[in-house]
CSV table of C-alpha atoms in Angstrom, one decimal:
chain,number,residue,atom,x,y,z
A,1,MET,CA,0.0,0.0,0.0
A,2,GLY,CA,1.1,3.6,-0.6
A,3,ASN,CA,2.5,6.1,1.8
A,4,LYS,CA,-0.2,7.7,4.0
A,5,ASP,CA,1.0,11.1,2.9
A,6,ASP,CA,-0.1,10.2,-0.6
A,7,LEU,CA,-3.8,10.6,0.3
A,8,LEU,CA,-5.4,13.9,-0.7
A,9,LEU,CA,-8.9,15.1,0.2
A,10,SER,CA,-9.7,15.2,-3.5
A,11,ASP,CA,-9.0,11.5,-3.6
A,12,LEU,CA,-12.0,10.8,-1.4
A,13,PRO,CA,-15.6,10.4,-2.7
A,14,GLU,CA,-18.5,12.3,-1.2
A,15,PRO,CA,-19.7,12.2,1.5
A,16,ILE,CA,-16.5,10.8,3.0
A,17,ARG,CA,-14.6,13.9,1.7
A,18,GLY,CA,-17.0,16.2,3.6
A,19,TYR,CA,-16.4,14.3,6.8
A,20,ALA,CA,-12.7,14.4,6.4
A,21,GLU,CA,-12.8,18.1,5.7
A,22,ALA,CA,-14.9,18.7,8.8
A,23,VAL,CA,-12.5,17.0,11.2
A,24,GLY,CA,-9.2,17.1,9.3
A,25,ILE,CA,-7.6,14.3,7.3
A,26,GLU,CA,-5.5,13.1,10.3
A,27,ASN,CA,-8.4,12.9,12.7
A,28,PHE,CA,-10.4,11.2,10.0
A,29,ARG,CA,-7.6,8.6,9.6
A,30,ARG,CA,-7.7,8.1,13.4
A,31,LEU,CA,-11.4,7.5,13.3
A,32,ALA,CA,-11.0,5.1,10.4
A,33,ARG,CA,-8.4,3.1,12.4
A,34,ARG,CA,-10.7,3.0,15.4
A,35,SER,CA,-14.1,2.4,13.8
A,36,GLY,CA,-13.4,1.8,10.1
A,37,GLY,CA,-15.9,-0.6,8.5
A,38,LYS,CA,-18.4,-0.3,11.3
A,39,ASN,CA,-21.8,1.4,11.2
A,40,LEU,CA,-21.3,4.7,13.1
A,41,TYR,CA,-24.0,6.8,14.6
A,42,ILE,CA,-23.2,10.5,14.8
A,43,PRO,CA,-25.7,12.3,17.1
A,44,THR,CA,-27.2,15.7,16.2
A,45,GLU,CA,-25.6,18.8,17.7
A,46,GLU,CA,-28.8,19.2,19.8
A,47,CYS,CA,-28.4,15.7,21.2
A,48,LEU,CA,-24.7,16.4,22.0
A,49,ASN,CA,-25.7,19.6,23.9
A,50,LYS,CA,-28.1,17.6,26.1
A,51,TYR,CA,-25.1,15.9,27.7
A,52,GLY,CA,-23.8,19.2,28.9
A,53,VAL,CA,-27.2,20.3,30.2
A,54,LYS,CA,-27.5,16.9,32.1
A,55,ARG,CA,-24.2,17.5,33.7
A,56,LYS,CA,-25.1,21.1,34.7
A,57,VAL,CA,-28.4,20.0,36.1
A,58,THR,CA,-26.7,17.4,38.2
A,59,GLU,CA,-24.1,19.9,39.4
A,60,GLY,CA,-26.8,22.4,40.3
A,61,TYR,CA,-28.8,19.9,42.2
A,62,ARG,CA,-25.8,18.7,44.2
A,63,ALA,CA,-25.0,22.4,44.9
A,64,GLY,CA,-28.4,22.7,46.5
A,65,LYS,CA,-30.7,24.1,43.8
A,66,SER,CA,-34.2,22.7,43.7
A,67,ALA,CA,-35.7,20.9,40.7
A,68,ALA,CA,-38.0,23.9,40.3
A,69,GLU,CA,-35.0,26.3,40.1
A,70,LEU,CA,-33.2,24.1,37.6
A,71,SER,CA,-36.4,23.7,35.6
A,72,GLU,CA,-36.7,27.5,35.2
A,73,GLU,CA,-32.9,28.0,34.6
A,74,TYR,CA,-32.7,25.4,31.8
A,75,GLY,CA,-36.2,25.7,30.4
A,76,LEU,CA,-37.0,22.1,31.1
A,77,SER,CA,-40.0,20.5,32.8
A,78,ILE,CA,-39.5,19.3,36.4
A,79,THR,CA,-40.1,15.8,35.1
A,80,SER,CA,-37.2,16.2,32.7
A,81,ILE,CA,-35.0,17.5,35.6
A,82,TYR,CA,-35.8,14.4,37.7
A,83,ARG,CA,-35.2,12.1,34.6
A,84,TYR,CA,-31.8,13.7,34.2
A,85,LEU,CA,-31.0,13.2,37.9
A,86,ARG,CA,-32.0,9.5,37.8
A,87,LYS,CA,-29.4,8.7,35.1
């Protein structure tokens, strides 16, 4: 096989080229080594952001904020706050 430096973005077909452009060719190579050939789910940005909100809700609750306060602060229902705290 050729030298790894021989690969150019223009060598890649779409949509693979778009992914490599988004993360950089070396990071894309790292991803290919780790998960190449597997089906890979990439969550939406909105879904990714929920992980940060879940952490902040947990931190706020541990710091003494009530579920009602957290609900108002993050625009979530009290049910959602408790669901985040259960996980």
